[in-house]
XYZ file of C-alpha atoms in Angstrom:
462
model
C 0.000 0.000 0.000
C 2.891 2.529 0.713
C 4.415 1.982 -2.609
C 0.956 1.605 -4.362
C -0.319 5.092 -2.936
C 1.092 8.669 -2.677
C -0.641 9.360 0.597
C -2.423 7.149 3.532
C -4.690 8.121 5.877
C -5.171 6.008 8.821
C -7.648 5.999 11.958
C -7.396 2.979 14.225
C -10.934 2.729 16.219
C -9.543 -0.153 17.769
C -11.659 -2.644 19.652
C -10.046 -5.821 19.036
C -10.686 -7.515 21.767
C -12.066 -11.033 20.351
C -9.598 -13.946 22.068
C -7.890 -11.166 24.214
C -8.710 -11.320 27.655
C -8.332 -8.429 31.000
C -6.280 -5.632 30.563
C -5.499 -6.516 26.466
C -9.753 -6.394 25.913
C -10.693 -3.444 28.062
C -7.605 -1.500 26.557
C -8.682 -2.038 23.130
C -12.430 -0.668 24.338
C -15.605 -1.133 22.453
C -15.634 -1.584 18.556
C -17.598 1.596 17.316
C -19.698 -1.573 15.143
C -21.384 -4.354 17.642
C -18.730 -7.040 16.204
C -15.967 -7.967 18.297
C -12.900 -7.192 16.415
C -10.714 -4.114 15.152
C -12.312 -1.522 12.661
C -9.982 1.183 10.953
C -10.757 4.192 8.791
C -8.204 4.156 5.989
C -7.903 7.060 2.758
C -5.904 6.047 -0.104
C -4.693 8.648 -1.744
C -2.871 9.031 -5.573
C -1.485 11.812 -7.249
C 1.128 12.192 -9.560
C 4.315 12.671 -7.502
C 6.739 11.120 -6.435
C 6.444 11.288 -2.813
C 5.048 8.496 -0.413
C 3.805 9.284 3.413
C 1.879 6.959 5.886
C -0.025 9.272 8.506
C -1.502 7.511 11.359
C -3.752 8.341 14.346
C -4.649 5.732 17.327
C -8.320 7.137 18.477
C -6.974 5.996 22.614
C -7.017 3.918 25.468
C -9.897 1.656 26.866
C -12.981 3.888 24.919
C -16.497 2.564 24.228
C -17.928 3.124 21.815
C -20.013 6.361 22.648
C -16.713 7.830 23.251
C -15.032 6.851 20.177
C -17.749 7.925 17.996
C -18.275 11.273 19.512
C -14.433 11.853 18.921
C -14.854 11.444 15.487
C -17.922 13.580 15.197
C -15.376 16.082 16.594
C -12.668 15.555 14.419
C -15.177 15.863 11.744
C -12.100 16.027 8.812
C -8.956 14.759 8.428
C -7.591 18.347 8.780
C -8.258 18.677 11.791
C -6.384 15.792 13.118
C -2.792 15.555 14.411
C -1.240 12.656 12.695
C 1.838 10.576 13.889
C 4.258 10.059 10.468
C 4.734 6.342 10.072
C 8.017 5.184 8.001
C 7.334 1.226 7.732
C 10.177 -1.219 8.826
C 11.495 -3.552 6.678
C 9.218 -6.216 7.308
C 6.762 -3.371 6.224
C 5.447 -2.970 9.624
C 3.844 -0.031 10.367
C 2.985 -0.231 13.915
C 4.072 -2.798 16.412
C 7.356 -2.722 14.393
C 9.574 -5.287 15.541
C 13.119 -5.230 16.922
C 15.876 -5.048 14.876
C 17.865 -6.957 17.238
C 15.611 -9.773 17.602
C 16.499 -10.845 13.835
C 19.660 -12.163 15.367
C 18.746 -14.437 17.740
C 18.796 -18.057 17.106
C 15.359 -19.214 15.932
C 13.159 -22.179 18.036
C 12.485 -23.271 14.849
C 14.980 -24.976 13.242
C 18.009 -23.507 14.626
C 17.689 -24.913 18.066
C 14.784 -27.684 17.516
C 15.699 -29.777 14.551
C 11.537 -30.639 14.054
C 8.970 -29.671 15.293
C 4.858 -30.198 14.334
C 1.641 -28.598 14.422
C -1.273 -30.067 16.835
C -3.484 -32.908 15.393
C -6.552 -32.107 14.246
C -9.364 -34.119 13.868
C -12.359 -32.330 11.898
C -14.853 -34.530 13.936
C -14.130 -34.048 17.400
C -17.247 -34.677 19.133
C -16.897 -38.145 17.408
C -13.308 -39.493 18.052
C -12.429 -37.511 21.240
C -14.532 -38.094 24.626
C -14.086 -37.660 27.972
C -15.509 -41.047 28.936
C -13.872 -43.937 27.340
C -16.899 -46.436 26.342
C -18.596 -43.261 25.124
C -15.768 -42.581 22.662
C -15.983 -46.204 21.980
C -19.952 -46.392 21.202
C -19.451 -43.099 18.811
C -16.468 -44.310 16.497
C -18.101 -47.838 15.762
C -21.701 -46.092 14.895
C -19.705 -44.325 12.931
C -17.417 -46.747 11.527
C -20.766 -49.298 11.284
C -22.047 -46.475 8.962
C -18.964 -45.585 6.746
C -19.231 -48.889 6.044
C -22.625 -48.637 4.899
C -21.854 -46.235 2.567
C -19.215 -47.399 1.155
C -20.958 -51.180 0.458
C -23.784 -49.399 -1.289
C -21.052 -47.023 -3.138
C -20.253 -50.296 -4.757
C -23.424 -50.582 -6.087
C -24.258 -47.170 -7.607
C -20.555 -45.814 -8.101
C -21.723 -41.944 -6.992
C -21.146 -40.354 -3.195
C -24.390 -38.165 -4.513
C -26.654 -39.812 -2.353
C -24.682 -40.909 0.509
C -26.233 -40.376 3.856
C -25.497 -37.147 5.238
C -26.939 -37.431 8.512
C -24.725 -35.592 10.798
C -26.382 -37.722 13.932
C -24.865 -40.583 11.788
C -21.259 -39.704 10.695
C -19.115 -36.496 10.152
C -17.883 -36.271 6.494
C -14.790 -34.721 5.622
C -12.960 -34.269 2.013
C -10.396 -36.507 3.408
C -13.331 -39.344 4.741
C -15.100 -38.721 1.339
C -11.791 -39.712 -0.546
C -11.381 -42.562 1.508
C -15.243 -43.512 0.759
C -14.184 -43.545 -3.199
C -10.773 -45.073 -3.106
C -12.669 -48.475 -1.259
C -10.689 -47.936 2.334
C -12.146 -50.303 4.588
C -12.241 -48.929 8.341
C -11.803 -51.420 10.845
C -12.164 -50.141 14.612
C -9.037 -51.083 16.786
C -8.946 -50.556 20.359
C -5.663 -50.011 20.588
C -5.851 -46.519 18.957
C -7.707 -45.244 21.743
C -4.916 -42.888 23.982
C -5.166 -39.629 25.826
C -5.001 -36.375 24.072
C -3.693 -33.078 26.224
C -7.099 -31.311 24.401
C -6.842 -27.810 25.992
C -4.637 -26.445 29.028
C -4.863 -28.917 31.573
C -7.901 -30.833 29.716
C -7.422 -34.106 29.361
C -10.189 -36.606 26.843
C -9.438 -39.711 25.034
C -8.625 -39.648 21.673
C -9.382 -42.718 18.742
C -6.202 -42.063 17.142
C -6.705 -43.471 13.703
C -5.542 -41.822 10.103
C -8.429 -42.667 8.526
C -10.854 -40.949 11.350
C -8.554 -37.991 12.162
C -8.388 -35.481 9.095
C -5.137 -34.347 10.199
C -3.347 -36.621 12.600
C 0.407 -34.859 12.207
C 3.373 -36.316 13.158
C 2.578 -37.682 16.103
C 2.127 -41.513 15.416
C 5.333 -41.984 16.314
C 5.177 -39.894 19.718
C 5.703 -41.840 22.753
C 5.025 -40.778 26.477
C 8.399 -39.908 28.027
C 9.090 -37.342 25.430
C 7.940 -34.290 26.709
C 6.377 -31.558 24.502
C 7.166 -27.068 24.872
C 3.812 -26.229 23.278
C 3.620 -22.606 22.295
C 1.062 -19.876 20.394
C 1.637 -19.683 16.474
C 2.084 -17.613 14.289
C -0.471 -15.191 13.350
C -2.218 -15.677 16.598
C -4.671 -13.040 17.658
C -4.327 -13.893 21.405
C -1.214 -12.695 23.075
C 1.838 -15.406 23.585
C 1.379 -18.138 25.381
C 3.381 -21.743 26.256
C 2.539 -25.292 27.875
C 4.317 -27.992 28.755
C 2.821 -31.685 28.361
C 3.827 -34.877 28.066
C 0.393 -36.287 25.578
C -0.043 -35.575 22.016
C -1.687 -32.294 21.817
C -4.464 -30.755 19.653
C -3.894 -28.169 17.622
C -6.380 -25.700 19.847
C -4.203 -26.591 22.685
C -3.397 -23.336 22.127
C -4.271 -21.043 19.173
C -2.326 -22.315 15.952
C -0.259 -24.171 18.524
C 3.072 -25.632 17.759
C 4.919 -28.360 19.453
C 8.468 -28.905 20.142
C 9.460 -31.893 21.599
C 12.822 -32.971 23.272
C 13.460 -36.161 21.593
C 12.687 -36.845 17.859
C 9.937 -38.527 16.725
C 11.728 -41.046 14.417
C 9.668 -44.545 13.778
C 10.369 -46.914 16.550
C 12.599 -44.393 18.621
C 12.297 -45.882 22.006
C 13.051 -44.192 25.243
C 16.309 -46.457 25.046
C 17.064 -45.132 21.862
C 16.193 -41.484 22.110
C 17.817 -39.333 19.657
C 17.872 -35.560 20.581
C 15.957 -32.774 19.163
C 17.975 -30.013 20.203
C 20.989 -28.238 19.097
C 22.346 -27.350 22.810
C 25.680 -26.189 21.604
C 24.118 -22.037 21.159
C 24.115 -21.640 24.865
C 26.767 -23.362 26.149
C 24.345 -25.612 27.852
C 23.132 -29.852 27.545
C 20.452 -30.518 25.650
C 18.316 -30.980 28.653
C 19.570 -27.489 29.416
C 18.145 -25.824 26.749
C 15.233 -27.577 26.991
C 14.158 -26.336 30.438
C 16.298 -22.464 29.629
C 14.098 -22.189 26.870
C 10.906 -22.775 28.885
C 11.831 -20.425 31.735
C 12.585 -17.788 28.828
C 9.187 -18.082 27.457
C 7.730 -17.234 30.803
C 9.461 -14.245 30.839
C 7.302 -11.266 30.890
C 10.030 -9.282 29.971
C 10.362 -11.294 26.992
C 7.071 -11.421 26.200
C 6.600 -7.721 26.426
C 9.549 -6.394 24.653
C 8.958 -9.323 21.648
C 5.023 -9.143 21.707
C 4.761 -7.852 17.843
C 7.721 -10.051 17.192
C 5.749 -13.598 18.452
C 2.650 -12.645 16.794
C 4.691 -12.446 13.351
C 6.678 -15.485 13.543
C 8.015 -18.367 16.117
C 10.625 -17.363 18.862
C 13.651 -16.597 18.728
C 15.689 -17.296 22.020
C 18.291 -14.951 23.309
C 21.156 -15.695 25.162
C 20.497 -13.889 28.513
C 23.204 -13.424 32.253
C 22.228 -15.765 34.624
C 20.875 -18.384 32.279
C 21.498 -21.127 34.790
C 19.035 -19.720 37.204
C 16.646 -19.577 33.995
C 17.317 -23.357 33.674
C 16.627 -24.241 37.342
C 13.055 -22.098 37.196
C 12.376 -23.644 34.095
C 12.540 -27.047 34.913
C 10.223 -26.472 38.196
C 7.706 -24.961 35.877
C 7.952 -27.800 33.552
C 7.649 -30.162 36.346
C 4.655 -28.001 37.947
C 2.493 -28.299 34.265
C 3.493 -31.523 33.239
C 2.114 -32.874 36.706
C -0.571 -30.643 37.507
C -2.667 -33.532 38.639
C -0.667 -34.500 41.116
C -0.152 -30.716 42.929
C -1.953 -30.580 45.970
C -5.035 -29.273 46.391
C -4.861 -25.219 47.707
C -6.151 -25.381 50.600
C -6.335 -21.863 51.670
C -9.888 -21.638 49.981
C -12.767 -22.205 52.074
C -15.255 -25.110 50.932
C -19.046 -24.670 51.463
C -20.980 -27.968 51.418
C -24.691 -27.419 51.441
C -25.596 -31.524 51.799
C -24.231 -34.210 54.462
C -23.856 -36.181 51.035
C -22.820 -34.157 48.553
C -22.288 -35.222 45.064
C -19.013 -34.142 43.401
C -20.571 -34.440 39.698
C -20.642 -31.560 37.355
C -22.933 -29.865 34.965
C -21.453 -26.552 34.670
C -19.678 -24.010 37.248
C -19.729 -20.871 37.357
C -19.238 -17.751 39.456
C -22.139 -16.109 41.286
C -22.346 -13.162 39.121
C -19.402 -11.336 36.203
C -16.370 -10.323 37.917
C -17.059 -11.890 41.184
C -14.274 -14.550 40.546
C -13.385 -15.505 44.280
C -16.665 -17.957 43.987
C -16.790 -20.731 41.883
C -20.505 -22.687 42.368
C -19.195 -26.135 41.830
C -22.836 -27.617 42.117
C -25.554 -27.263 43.682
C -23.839 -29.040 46.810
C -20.533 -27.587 46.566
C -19.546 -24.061 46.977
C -16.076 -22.954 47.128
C -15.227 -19.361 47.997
C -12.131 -17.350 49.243
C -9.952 -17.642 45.829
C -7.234 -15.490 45.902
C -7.159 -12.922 42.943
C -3.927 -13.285 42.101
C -4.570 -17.099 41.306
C -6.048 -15.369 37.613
C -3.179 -14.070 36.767
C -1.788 -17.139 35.341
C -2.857 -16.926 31.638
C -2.822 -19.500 29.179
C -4.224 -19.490 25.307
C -5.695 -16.037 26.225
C -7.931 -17.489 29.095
C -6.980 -18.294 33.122
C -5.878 -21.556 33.806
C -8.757 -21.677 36.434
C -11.472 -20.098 33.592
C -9.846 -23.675 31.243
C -11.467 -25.784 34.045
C -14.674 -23.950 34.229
C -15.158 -24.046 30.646
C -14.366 -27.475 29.693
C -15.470 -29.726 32.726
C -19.105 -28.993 31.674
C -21.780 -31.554 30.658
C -21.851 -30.461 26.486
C -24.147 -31.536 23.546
C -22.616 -31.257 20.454
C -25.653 -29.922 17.979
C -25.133 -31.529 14.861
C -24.304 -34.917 16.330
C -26.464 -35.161 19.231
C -23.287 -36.470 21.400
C -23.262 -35.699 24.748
C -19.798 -35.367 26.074
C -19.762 -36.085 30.187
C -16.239 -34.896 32.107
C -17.562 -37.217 35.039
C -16.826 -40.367 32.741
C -13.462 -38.802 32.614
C -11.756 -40.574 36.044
C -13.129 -43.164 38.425
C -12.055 -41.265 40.905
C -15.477 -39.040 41.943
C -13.641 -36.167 43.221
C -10.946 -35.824 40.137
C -12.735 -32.410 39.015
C -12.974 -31.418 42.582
C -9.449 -31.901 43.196
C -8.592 -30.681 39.820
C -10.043 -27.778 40.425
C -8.707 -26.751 43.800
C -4.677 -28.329 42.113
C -5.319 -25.637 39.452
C -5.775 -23.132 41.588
C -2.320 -23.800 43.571
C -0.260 -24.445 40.060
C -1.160 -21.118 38.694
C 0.008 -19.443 42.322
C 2.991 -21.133 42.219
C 3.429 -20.518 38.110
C 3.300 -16.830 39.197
C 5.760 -16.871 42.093
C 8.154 -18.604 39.805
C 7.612 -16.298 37.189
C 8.173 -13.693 39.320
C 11.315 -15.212 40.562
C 13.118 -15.324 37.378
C 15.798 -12.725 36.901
C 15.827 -9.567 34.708
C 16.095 -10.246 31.405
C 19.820 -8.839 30.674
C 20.478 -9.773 26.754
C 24.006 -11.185 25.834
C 23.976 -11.933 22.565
């Protein structure tokens, strides 16, 4: 656009706020249009010289929308507005630009981790992932019982015109369809059924099957023991974010979610025979080393700050920083803190209100007693829990609190189209595992935060 046009005119009315969260939503205020993303007024302007000029004007801080459109009312003209000149970067940047010196670090991508993969993704999860086992079970043989339906009568009139479309029956896909005309047989096999790390400390079962899962990655070879840094992609509107887990993840584990694991996922690599992933050598430290270092660094909210345009364009790139070792040692307490969040504790500084002699640990859905009063969480209609410290929502993953991840997912759900009813209490056999997931939660992201705050300034080498 700067080389297309002589002269550009630009008003951001911000109001982004769609998968931001706290301070990044309330900042960006209301959009001045009931939608819940970014609207900009923009004036393209040719002549016939030579000149070029980018002139740009940010309408403010945390407006809604009354505000915002009564400041353009005023303004009435672009003549009467103060501009800020905008020369783009390199990367042809306007705003946000990002820093030069960041172009020199080593990249996560292929500089440090020799592979790395996208999450899996399924195109039909409310068929092949479940929280209850036999559930997941029932749903891929119906639907396996009616593929095969299909493709017995395809036989007979050679056209997928009048296949049965039934989404209470089966999910098509282009890749399912293909399968359907190229005569793939689908047999169910119990031994594809595994646990899938499905959103921050979410955990389903997954049928794990190419022929059911559109896009199953590189993951087939994956085995447990190889743990997995699982961090926001590129193009993400939702700020930076990591994970560590130690399942195959889904690609909404976190928004266009990459994984990099610590051993390589080479056919029949067995613990025994693990071959490593990581080029240890930049930092003067083991592979192990860089492993955790780069997982501490991630949590950095220096890092995150000063890089934020930077990890929204592309993947990481990981500085050498002082005190690296002490980066290492947080690191590996954090990794150790996520990849066994089950086992933390329960917090038990909260105070638990139980309105029955017998109360039932199931749930349908929690929630908090009204918006913003997060220190409740109604587990049930026997179960309230109260006293939550604030500070316990400060530890943010894929855009959302951890705590807000348990709310949200350990509901009761019906998927619409399919009619399947997913149930988070067919999850464990243990009747208090959401209970005590819950309250574990609530400790990890107290501890995340002290740890986080505990790492050192982040003082650049090289």
């Amino acid at each position: 656009m700067y080389e297309e046009f002589n002269h550009i005119y630009s008003i951001n009315l911000r109001g982004a706020i769609k998968g931001k969260v706290g301070v990044d939503a309330t900042k960006e205020g209301q959009s001045v249009f009931n939608i819940l993303i970014g609207t900009a007024i923009t004036i393209l302007v040719k002549d016939d010289s030579e000149s070029h000029s980018i002139n740009y004007f940010d309408i403010g801080d945390f407006l809604n929308r009354n505000k915002k459109l009564k400041k353009i009312s005023e303004l009435k003209s672009i003549k009467n507005i103060s501009w800020n000149t905008v020369y783009p970067d390199e990367n042809n940047d306007w705003i946000n630009q990002r820093d030069e010196k960041y172009a020199n670090y080593p990249k996560m991508a292929g500089e440090i981790f020799e592979d790395w993969a996208v999450g899996i993704s399924t195109n039909r999860d409310a068929w092949v992932i479940s929280f209850g086992k036999e559930n997941l079970v029932d749903n891929v043989q119906r639907m396996i019982k009616q593929y095969e339906t299909e493709r017995n009568n395809l036989k007979l009139n050679n056209s997928t015109t009048d296949i049965d479309r039934d989404s209470s029956k089966i999910k098509w896909s282009s890749g399912l369809i293909d399968k359907l005309n190229k005569q793939v047989e689908i047999n169910f096999n119990n031994n594809r059924i595994q646990l899938i790390q499905y959103r921050p400390f979410t955990k389903k079962f997954i049928y794990y099957e190419n022929n059911l899962v559109e896009r199953p990655g590189k993951y087939r070879n994956w085995q447990k023991g190889n743990p997995i840094i699982f961090i926001t992609g590129k193009g993400s509107r939702r700020e930076f974010s990591t994970a560590m887990i130690n399942l195959i993840p889904s690609l909404d584990l976190i928004e266009k979610g990459q994984g990099f694991y610590q051993w390589h996922l080479n056919e029949g690599n067995l613990l025994s025979e693990k071959s490593d992933n990581i080029n240890g050598k930049k930092f003067g430290l083991s592979t192990e080393e860089t492993f955790y270092y780069i997982y501490g660094l991630l949590h950095s909210k220096a890092y995150r700050e000063n890089y934020a345009s930077d990890l929204k364009k592309e993947l990481p790139r990981i500085p050498l920083v002082k005190d690296k070792e002490k980066y290492v040692e947080i690191g590996k307490k954090l990794a150790d803190l996520h990849l066994n969040y089950e086992d933390v504790p329960v917090y038990d500084g909260v105070n638990i209100v139980f309105k029955s002699d017998n109360p039932s640990f199931k749930v349908k859905k929690m929630k908090h007693p009204k918006r913003g009063q997060l220190d409740t969480i109604i587990f049930n209609e026997d179960i309230v829990i109260t006293d939550i410290p604030e500070r316990a929502y400060e530890y943010v993953v894929n855009g959302k609190p951890a705590i807000e991840w348990i709310i949200d997912q350990y509901q009761v759900k019906k998927d619409k189209k399919s009619g399947i009813v997913d149930d988070p209490n067919e999850f464990s056999d243990n009747p208090k595992y959401i209970f005590n997931l819950l309250l574990s939660i609530i400790n990890v992201s107290l501890q995340t935060m002290d740890l986080v705050e505990s790492l050192p300034p982040l003082e650049i080498i090289v």
